[in-house]
Structures are given as C-alpha cells and as structure tokens.
XYZ file of C-alpha atoms in Angstrom:
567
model
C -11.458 17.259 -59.423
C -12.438 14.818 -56.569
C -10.451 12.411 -54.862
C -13.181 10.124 -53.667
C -12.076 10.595 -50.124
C -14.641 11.803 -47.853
C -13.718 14.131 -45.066
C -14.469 13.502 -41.908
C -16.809 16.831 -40.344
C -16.573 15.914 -36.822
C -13.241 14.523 -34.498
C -13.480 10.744 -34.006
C -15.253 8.741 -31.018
C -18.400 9.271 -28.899
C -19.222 13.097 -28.938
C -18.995 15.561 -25.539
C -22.728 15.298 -23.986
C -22.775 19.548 -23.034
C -25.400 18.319 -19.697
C -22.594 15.906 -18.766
C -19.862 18.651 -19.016
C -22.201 21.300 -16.803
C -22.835 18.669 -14.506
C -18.946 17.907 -14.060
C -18.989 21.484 -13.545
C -21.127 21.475 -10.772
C -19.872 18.693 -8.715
C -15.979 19.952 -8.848
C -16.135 23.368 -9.639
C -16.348 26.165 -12.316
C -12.583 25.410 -14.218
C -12.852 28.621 -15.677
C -13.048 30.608 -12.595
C -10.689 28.407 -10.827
C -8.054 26.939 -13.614
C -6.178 25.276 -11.033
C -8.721 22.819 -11.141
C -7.391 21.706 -14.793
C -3.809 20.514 -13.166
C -3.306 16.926 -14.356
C -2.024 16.125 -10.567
C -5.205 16.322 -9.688
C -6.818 13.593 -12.233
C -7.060 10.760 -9.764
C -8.995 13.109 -7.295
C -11.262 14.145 -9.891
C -11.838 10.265 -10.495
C -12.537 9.773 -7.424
C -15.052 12.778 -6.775
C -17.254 11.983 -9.554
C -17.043 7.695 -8.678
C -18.346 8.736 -5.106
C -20.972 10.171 -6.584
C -22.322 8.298 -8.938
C -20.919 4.765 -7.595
C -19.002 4.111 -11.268
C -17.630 6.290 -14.265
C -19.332 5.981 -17.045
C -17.913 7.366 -20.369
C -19.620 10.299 -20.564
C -18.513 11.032 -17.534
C -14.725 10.853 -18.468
C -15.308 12.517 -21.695
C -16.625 15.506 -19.676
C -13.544 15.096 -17.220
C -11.016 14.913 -20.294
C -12.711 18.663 -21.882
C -12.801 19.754 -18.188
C -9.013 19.341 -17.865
C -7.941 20.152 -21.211
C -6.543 16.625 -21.548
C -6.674 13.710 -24.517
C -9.662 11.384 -23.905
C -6.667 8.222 -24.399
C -5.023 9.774 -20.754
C -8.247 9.738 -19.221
C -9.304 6.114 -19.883
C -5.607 5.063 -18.907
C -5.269 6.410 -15.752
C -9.356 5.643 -14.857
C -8.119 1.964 -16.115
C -5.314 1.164 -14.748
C -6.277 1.110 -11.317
C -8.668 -1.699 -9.182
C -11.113 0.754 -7.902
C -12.359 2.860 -10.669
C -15.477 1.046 -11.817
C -15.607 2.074 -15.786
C -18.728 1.391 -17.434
C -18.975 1.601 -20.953
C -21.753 3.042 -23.034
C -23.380 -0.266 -24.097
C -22.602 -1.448 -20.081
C -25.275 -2.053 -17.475
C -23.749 0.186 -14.192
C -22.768 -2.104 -11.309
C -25.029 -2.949 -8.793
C -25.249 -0.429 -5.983
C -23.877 -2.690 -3.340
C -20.535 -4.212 -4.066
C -19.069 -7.030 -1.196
C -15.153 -7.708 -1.831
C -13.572 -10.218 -0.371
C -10.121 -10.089 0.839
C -7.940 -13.085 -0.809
C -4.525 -12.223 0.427
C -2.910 -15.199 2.299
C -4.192 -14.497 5.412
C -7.515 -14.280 4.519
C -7.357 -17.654 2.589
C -6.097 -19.402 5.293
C -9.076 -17.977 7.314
C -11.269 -19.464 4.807
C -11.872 -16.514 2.783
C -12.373 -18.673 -0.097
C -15.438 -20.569 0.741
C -17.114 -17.208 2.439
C -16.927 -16.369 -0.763
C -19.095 -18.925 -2.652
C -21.401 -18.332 0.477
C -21.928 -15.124 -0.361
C -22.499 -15.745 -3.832
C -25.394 -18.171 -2.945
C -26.949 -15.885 -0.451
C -26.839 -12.655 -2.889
C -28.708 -11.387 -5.232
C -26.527 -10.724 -8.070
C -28.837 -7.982 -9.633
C -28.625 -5.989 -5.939
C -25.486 -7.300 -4.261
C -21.940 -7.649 -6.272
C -19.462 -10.292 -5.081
C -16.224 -10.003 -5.844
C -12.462 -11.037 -4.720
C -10.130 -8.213 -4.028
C -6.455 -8.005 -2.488
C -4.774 -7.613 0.810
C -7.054 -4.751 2.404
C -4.649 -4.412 5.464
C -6.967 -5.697 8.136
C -5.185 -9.211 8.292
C -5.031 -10.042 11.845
C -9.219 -9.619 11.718
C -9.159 -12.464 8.848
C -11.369 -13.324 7.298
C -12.161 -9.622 5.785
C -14.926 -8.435 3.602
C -15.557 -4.670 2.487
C -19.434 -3.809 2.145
C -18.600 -0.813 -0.408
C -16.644 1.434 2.063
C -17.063 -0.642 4.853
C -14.907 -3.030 6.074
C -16.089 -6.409 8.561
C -13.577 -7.705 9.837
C -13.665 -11.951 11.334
C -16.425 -11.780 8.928
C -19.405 -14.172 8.288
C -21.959 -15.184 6.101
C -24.367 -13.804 9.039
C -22.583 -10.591 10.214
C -22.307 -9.764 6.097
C -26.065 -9.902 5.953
C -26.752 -8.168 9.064
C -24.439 -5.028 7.831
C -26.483 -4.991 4.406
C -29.864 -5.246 6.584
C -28.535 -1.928 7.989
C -27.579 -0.092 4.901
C -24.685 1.698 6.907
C -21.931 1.013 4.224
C -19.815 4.181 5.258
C -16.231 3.903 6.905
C -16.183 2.426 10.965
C -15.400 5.218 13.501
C -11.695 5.652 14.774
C -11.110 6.473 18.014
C -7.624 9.173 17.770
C -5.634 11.341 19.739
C -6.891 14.834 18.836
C -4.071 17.723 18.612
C -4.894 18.880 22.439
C -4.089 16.074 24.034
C -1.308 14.940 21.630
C 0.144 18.776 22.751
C -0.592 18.270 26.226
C 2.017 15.241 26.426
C 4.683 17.074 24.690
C 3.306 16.576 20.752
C 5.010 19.284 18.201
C 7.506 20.907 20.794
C 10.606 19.450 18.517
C 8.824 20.642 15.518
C 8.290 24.370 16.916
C 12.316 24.284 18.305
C 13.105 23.101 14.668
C 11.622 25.621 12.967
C 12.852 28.451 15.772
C 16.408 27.430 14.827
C 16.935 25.887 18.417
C 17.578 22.145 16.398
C 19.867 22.179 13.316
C 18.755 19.506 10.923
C 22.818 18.360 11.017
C 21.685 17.814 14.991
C 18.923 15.525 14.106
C 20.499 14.094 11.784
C 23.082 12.868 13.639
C 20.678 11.758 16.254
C 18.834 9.636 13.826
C 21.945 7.938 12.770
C 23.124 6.971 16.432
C 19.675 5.849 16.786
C 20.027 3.495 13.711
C 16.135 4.658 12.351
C 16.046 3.084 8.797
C 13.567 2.862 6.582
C 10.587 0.724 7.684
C 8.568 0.381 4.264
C 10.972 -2.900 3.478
C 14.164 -1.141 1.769
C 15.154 -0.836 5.328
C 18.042 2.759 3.767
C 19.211 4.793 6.775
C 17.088 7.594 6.934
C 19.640 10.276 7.535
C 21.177 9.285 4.739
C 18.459 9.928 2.457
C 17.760 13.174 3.600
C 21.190 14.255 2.834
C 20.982 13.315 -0.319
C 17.915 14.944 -0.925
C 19.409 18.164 0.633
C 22.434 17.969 -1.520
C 19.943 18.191 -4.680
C 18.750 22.160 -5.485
C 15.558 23.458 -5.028
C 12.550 23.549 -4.670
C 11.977 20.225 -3.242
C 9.230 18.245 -2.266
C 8.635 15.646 0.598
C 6.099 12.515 -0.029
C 5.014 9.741 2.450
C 4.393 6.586 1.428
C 1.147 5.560 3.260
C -0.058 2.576 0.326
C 0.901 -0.205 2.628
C -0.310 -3.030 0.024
C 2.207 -5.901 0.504
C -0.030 -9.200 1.894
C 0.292 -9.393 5.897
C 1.151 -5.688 6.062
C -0.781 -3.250 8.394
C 1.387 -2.123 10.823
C 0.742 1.799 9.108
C -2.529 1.482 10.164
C -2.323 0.592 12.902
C -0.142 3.658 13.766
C -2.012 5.967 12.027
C -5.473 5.091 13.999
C -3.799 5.317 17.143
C -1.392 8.471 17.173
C -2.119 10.336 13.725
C -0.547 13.829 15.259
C 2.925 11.664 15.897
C 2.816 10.757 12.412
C 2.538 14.295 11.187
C 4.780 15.783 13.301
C 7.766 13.437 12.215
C 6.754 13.829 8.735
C 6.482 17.670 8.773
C 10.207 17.542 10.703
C 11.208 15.197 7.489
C 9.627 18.102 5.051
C 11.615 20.739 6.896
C 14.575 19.086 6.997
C 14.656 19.510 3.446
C 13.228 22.412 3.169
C 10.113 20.695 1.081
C 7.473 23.287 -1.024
C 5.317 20.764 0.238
C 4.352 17.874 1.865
C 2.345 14.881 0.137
C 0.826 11.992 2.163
C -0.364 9.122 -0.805
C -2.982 7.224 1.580
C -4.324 3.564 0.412
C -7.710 3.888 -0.931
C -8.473 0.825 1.579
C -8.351 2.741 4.212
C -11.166 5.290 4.011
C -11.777 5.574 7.868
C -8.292 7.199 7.761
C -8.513 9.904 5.035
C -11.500 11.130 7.510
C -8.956 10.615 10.328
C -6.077 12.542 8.498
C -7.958 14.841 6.939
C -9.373 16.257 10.371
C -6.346 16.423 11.810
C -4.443 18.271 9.164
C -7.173 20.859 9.684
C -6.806 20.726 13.492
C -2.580 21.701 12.600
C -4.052 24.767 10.363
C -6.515 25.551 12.740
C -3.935 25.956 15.216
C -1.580 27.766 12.733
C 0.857 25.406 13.673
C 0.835 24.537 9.108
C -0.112 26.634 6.633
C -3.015 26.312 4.640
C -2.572 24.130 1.662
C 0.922 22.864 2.837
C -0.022 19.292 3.371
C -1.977 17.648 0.600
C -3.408 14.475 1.224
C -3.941 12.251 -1.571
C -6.344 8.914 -2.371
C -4.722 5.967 -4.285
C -6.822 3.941 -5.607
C -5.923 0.125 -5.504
C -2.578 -0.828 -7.193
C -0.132 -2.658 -5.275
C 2.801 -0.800 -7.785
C 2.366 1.938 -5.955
C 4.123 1.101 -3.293
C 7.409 1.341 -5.187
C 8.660 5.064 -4.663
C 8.430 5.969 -8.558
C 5.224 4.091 -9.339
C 3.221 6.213 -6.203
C 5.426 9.714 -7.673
C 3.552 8.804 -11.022
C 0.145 8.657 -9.120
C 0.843 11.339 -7.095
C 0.965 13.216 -10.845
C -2.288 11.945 -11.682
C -0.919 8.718 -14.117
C -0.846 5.541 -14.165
C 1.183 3.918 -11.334
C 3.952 2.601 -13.126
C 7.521 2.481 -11.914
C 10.316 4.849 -13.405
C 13.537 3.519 -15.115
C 16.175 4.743 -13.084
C 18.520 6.472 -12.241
C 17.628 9.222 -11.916
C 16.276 8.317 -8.272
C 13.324 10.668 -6.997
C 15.534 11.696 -4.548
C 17.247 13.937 -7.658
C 14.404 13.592 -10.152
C 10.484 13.020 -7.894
C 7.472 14.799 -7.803
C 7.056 17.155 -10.660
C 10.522 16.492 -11.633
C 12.010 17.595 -8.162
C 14.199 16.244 -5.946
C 11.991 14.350 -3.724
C 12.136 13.117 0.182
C 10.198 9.761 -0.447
C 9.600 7.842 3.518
C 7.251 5.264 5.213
C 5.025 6.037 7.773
C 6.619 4.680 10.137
C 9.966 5.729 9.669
C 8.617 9.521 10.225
C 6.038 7.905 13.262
C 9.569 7.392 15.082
C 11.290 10.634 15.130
C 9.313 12.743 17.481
C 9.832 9.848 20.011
C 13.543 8.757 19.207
C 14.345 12.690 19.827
C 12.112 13.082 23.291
C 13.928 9.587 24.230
C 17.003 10.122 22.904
C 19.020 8.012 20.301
C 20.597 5.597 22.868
C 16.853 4.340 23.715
C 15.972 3.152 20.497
C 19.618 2.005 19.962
C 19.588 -0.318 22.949
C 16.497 -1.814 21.843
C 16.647 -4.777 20.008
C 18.057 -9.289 20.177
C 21.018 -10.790 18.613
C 22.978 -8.217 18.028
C 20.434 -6.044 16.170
C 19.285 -2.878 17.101
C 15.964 -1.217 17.617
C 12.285 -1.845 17.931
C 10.156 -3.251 14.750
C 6.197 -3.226 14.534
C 5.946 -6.497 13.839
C 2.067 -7.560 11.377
C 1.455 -10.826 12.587
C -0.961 -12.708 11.242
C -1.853 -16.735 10.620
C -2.219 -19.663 12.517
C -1.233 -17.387 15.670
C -3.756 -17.448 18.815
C -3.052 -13.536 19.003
C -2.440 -11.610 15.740
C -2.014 -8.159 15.482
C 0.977 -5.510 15.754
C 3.061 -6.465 17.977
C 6.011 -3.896 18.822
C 9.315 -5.997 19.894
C 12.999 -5.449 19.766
C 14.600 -5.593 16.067
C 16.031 -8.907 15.964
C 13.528 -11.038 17.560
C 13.138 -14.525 16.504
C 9.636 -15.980 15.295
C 10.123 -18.373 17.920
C 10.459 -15.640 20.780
C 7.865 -13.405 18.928
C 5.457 -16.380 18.706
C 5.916 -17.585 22.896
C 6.339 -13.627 24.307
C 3.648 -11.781 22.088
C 1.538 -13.795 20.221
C 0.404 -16.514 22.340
C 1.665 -19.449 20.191
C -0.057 -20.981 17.843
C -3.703 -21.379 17.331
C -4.692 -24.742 19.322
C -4.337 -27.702 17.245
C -1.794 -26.599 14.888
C 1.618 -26.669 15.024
C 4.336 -24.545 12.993
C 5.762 -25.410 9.470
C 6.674 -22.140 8.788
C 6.551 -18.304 7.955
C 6.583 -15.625 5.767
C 9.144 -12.663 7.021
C 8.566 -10.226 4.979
C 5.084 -10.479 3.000
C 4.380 -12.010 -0.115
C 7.475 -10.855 -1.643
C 10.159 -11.756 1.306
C 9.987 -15.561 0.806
C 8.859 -18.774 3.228
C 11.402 -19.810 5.463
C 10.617 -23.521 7.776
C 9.825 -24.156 11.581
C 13.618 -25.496 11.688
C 14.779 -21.578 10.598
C 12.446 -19.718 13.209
C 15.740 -19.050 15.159
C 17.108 -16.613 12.898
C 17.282 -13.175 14.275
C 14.447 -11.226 12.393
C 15.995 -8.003 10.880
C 16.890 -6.160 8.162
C 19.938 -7.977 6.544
C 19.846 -11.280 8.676
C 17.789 -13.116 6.075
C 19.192 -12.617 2.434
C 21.848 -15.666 3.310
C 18.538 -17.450 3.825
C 16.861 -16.188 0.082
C 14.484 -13.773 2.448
C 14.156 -10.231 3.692
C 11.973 -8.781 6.622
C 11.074 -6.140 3.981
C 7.796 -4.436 6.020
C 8.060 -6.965 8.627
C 4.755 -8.671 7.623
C 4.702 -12.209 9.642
C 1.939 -14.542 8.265
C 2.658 -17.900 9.807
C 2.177 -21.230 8.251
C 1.015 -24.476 10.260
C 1.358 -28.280 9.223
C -2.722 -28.282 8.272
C -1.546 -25.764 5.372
C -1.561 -26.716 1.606
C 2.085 -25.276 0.379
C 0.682 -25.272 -3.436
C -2.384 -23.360 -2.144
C -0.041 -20.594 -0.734
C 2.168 -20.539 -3.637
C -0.302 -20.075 -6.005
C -2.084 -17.782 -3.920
C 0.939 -15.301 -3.731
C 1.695 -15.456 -7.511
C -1.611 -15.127 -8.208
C -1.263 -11.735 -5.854
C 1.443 -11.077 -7.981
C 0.415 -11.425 -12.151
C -3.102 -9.592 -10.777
C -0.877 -6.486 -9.188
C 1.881 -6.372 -11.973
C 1.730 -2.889 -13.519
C 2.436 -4.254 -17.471
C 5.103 -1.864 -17.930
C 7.789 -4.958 -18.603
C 7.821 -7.938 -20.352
C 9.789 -10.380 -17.864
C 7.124 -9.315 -14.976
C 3.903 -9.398 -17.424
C 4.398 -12.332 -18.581
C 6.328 -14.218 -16.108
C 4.262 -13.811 -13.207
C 1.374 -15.441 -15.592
C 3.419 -18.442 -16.214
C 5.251 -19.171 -13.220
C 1.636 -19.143 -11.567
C 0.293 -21.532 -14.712
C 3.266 -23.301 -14.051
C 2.541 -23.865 -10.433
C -1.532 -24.533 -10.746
C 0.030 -28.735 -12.639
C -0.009 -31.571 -10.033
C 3.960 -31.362 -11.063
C 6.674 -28.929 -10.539
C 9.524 -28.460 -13.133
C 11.787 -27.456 -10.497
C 14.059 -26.252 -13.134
C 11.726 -24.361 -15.094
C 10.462 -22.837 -12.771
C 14.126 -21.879 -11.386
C 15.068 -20.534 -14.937
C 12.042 -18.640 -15.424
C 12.497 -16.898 -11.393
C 16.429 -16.074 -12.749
C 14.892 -14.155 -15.690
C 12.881 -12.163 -13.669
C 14.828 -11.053 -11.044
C 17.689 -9.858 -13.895
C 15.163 -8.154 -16.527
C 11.881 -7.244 -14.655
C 12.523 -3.158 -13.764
C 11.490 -2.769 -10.187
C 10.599 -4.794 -7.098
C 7.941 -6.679 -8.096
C 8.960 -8.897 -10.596
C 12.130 -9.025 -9.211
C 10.845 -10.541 -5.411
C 7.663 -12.142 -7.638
C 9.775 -15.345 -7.624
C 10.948 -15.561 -3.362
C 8.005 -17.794 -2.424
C 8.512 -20.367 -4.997
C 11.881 -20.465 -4.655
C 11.629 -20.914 -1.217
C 9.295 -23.976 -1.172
C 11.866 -25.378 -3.869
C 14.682 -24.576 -1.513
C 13.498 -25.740 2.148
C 10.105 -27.666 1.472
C 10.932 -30.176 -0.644
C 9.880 -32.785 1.950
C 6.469 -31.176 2.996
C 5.516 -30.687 -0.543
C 5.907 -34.653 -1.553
C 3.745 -34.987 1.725
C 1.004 -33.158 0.091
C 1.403 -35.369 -3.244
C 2.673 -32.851 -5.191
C 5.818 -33.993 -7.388
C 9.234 -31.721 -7.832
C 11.326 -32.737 -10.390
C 14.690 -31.774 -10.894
C-alpha cells in the first residue's frame, strides 16, 4: 500500500558544487590534514579569505565553506549576512562591480559635504565598472570628507582626487609609518613586561599603581581598570584576555591614531593585561576599516615572536567586519566566536562567562596603550594630570567646524572652550559655535552656553551626556539641527543588531518620526523612555541622547530653522 507521498531522494536547497569545495580547499587549506581549520571561531576569517579573493561570496562559495567546516548552511548565511562587508551574491545575482567607492556618512563627514560628493560621484561613474555607495563612520573623521576606493581610504576627498586614485588602480591600504620593535626597545619598550614575567612586579604592585593613577577604561564605560582585572582574576581558569580595537562610534579615532604611531606600546600594555590574568591567550578584534593596521599589527606581532619575546600563536589577531554592535563587549565575544555580533543577556558578564565560555579580560586600546607609560612615569604623573578637579590625560577625536581637527591629548577635564582656544585653533573662519557632541553619536548634544563644563567621565550625566570615547564633533550656527538628528538615528536603525524589539523598531520610528517638518516632542520623549528601559544593551539604550538633547537645550535654534516642537 502507498501513501501518495513522495520521498524526497536528495537533502533540500542548492546542491554542493565538488570544484567549488576543492577550490575552498585550495585557497584555505586541506581540513582533513589540518582539522583545526573546521573550528567555528574561525568562520569570519574564512569569510574573509575567500571575499579577498574573489571580491564577493557567492553561494556556492558558502555552501563549500558550510561542508568545509562541518557546519549547517542556515549558520553560514547568518553570520556572512549579518555583517556590512560581506558582499553575498546570490545564484540568480550579477557579482558587484570590481571597484566599489563608499562614502563615509557619519556626522562629520556630512557636515564636510559628504552628501553631495556623493551624487558627484554617482554622475561621474560608471555604474557597470565603479559602485557607489554610503557607508558609516570609517574612523578617519578629522580628514572629512572620506571615501574608501575598495581598501583604500582618501581622506579630504574630491570628486578629482577620487578619479585620479581609480586612474591609478592602486586600491590597496596607504603605508604607515611605525615604530618597529628595535627602536621601541631602544627607549625602554617591554622592560616592565620582561620584570613582570621574571617575578620582579607582582600584578597586586601594578595594580595598585594603576589605581593611584586613576587609568579607567577609555572605550566610553570609563570602569577602573584594576578593578576589572580583579574580578577577572577572582574567576577560575583558564582565562582569556580580548582587546577591543572596533572603534565604530561616529567622531571616534583616537585608537588609530595610537595604533599607527606606537603599535609596540599597545602590545606591551595589552600582553601585561593578559598576564595579569594569567590569559591562555590574547585576542586583538581589529575594525575591518582599518586594513593599513592589520598589516601594521600583524608585522609587529611577528617582530615579538621573532624576538621570542611571545610565543608563537599566543596573540591572535582578528578582522571584524563592519557592525557597529560590536563594540559592546558581548556582541565583539560573539564575533570573536565566529557569529553574528549580537549582544549577550547578562549577567553573566564576560568577565565570568567571555570567550568560549571563559572568564574574559575585555579592554580598549587605549586603556592598555597607557600602562607601559603610567608605570615608567609613575602613577602620580598621570594623576596630576588633568582641569577642574579631574584627573588624568584624555585623547581627545576632534572633529567639525574646528580649524585643526585631529587627536588632541589634554588633561581629563578640559572644557570644549579651553580644548577649542589651546589645541584646536578655534573654529573654522566664518562660523561660530552652537554646540557639540561629547561623546559620539550616542553621548548627546550639549549648547555653546554648556562648553564650560569640565569634560570627563561622570561630569556630564547631570547634563543628559557622557564623554563615553571622548569623540568631540563640534556644531556651528550654519548647521541644520534636523540634519544632524536624523543623521545620527539614521547611524543608529542602520547599525542596530535586530536582536530586540524596543531597539529594532524604535530606532526606525524615532528616525521616521524626526524626517516630518514637526516634532511630537512627547512622542518622541515616550518612545526614547521605552528604549532606554527595554532595549538590552547600549545601543538602543543611548539611541535616544541626541534627540533628547535638541528637545532639552535647542528648542530655540530649532524654531530658527522652521522646524516646529510641540509639546
């Protein structure tokens, strides 16, 4: 007896092409002579690998890379999804064309006229050769207006400097200029490292000195550092160390700028921070935007095993690839597994429950860039830095209607009216101040009558703003207000993971909301206070800070620019 039903002789969807798999094969490696190769960590590197070579992935391609790893097509196409700068091309998809310009759109940018650079671009391309295309924040805001020519980037760029780099062809990362290992040993460079590991430094020593010395955490939580190491060393073993190098938030690139200058100083600090928990090993999540520096790391990790001052294998240097989330400590852990960037419900905190579900030491670049210099310095130096009361220095990402952007490294505490007459030259001629952003996107607006205020951690909340990453992009009076609103929301509903329902969606509205010729100050209020209670991490939660601010301290300046606020 039949049942009618047919049975189905092959598995569902598109069938494993054997060339494709073979090919796979030969650009990563044999996984059956090296099964390592099969860890799902190392997903978002495989990505990558086989993007760089064929400028997209096509499905084929990912069906090969989901046999290769022994892993369900469905994870695959997530992770390859989720994130900006894996180009997916389905089967009945044309490939992208082989040149691809983005343009940066972050606030900085837009007020550098990144906008109509765009449409210029678009009019002087050929969209069958050239791709044109807006992107976020690329961390290059103080050369506004920005433009990456595939891996690339121009900075102060043009309509006529974009076509002279495409005349060349030469669409690889610009050369950095860095302070190789000699010379960084020569002045000094690993000698607290070597007297840590020799037992001649305990870690309760530099622990202690780190506390008198007030070092926090400079990614925008702004936690004492030796605080988080202890609890990381209270957890058990084996633990892991990670550094947060996926500087995304708009106005941000003070990293960077470290990392280009003095990479060694970064890696010493940060292999001090792995010892001092006595981390399996040390992970360094890098921002896909800044390819010149995974050539600059990557050589001088292999100057440090050269040397034998690291083993082999001990610091593994990973690629994001473009998603603001990441950022938040869980979100990059979840990367750093090879997933989707999405943050964790917590507690647990990674610094119990991290990196391949390990207690993990989770800091900023910078933080770590200090501690070789606060120890050859000593604690009272950095301590008697710093305005107002506050303590410290801060590297300061100033960009905007300022005659000198740039990082500019000034004692914590600083007001934007000091920072703007003693490092950045004023303002640019012919515009005067109406205010600033203290902390990014996500740290609010505060007005020309508030640039008084002591910029530091915990000076600001009273105010509705935070110096999170100390990101300074400064507004003048020749600046639309609804322009930057919507441009920072817009940042925001683009860079929201999904994950929650009060971030999702209410990003997307409060931006719809914004785009009217009115503003339902009360709506919009009521809609921020859901957000901030039910969204899960940072994003959603700070999504709301410019809007609120504009509501708070602009109402004047906005009814200037004929836009109405009721209630």
């Amino acid at each position: 007896m039949t049942t009618g039903r047919r049975t189905r002789g092959k598995p569902r969807g598109r069938e494993l092409d054997p060339a494709a798999l073979e090919a796979l094969r030969t650009l990563l490696g044999d996984e059956q002579d090296t099964p390592e190769l099969r860890r799902r960590d190392l997903l978002i590197e495989h990505l990558h690998v086989i993007q760089d070579r064929h400028g997209y992935l096509a499905l084929a391609n990912l069906r090969a890379l989901a046999a290769y790893m022994n892993l369900p097509m469905a994870a695959v196409y997530e992770t390859a999804t989720f994130y900006a700068h894996f180009e997916v091309v389905h089967d009945n998809q044309a490939p992208p064309p082989a040149v691809t310009l983005r343009v940066c759109d972050s606030l900085s940018c837009q007020l550098a006229g990144a906008q109509t650079l765009q449409h210029k671009l678009v009019e002087d391309t050929d969209p069958a050769e050239v791709r044109v295309i807006r992107a976020p924040c690329m961390g290059r805001c103080e050369q506004a207006p920005v433009v990456q020519i595939n891996h690339r980037h121009l900075g102060y760029a043009s309509p006529e400097g974009v076509e002279a780099v495409l005349d060349t062809g030469h669409f690889h990362p610009e050369a950095i200029d860095w302070q190789r290992l000699k010379n960084y040993r020569a002045s000094g460079g690993y000698a607290l490292l070597t007297e840590c590991r020799a037992g001649e430094i305990s870690v309760e020593t530099l622990m202690q000195t780190l506390e008198t010395a007030s070092l926090r955490g400079l990614g925008g939580a702004g936690f004492a550092t030796f605080k988080k190491w202890e609890f990381v060393r209270a957890e058990p073993g084996p633990r892991y160390c990670a550094i947060n190098a996926d500087e995304g938030e708009p106005g941000t690139f003070k990293d960077r700028y470290h990392l280009e200058r003095l990479p060694h100083q970064f890696l010493e600090g940060a292999l001090i921070s792995a010892w001092a928990v006595d981390a399996k090993a040390l992970y360094i999540y890098l921002r896909d935007e800044y390819p010149g520096l995974h050539r600059v790391l990557r050589d001088a990790i292999a100057e440090l095993e050269a040397a034998c001052l690291v083993a082999p294998g001990y610091i593994i240097l990973r690629r994001g690839a473009g998603a603001y989330i990441c950022g938040e400590e869980s979100a990059m852990i979840e990367s750093l597994e090879g997933k989707p960037g999405k943050p964790r419900h917590r507690p647990p905190f990674v610094a119990q429950v991290g990196l391949f579900d390990r207690p993990t030491l989770v800091n900023n670049v910078e933080t770590v860039y200090w501690i070789p210099r606060i120890w050859a310095r000593g604690a009272d130096w950095l301590a008697s830095q710093g305005r107002h009361g506050r303590k410290g220095l801060r590297s300061f990402s100033v960009s905007g209607r300022v005659a000198n952007p740039g990082v500019h490294l000034a004692p914590a505490g600083i007001t934007l009216n000091e920072l703007l007459e003693e490092y950045c030259g004023g303002m640019v001629e012919g515009h005067q101040l109406a205010g600033y952003l203290p902390g990014g996107a996500s740290g609010g607006i505060l007005p020309a009558h508030k640039a008084d205020i002591p910029l530091d951690f915990d000076t600001l909340q009273e105010h509705g703003c935070f110096i999170g990453s100390a990101a300074i992009v400064v507004l003048s009076d020749q600046d639309d207000l609804k322009a930057v609103a919507t441009n920072l929301l817009a940042f925001f509903a683009d860079e929201s993971c999904g994950q929650c329902t009060p971030c999702r969606v209410g990003t997307e509205k409060m931006l719809a909301l914004l785009e009217n010729n009115e503003w339902n100050a009360a709506e919009l209020e009521r809609l921020s206070q859901v957000m901030v209670d039910a969204s899960i991490c940072g994003l959603g939660q700070a999504a709301p800070n410019p809007v609120l601010s504009l509501l708070r301290d602009f109402r004047d300046e906005l009814a200037e620019q004929n836009l109405i606020v009721k209630g």
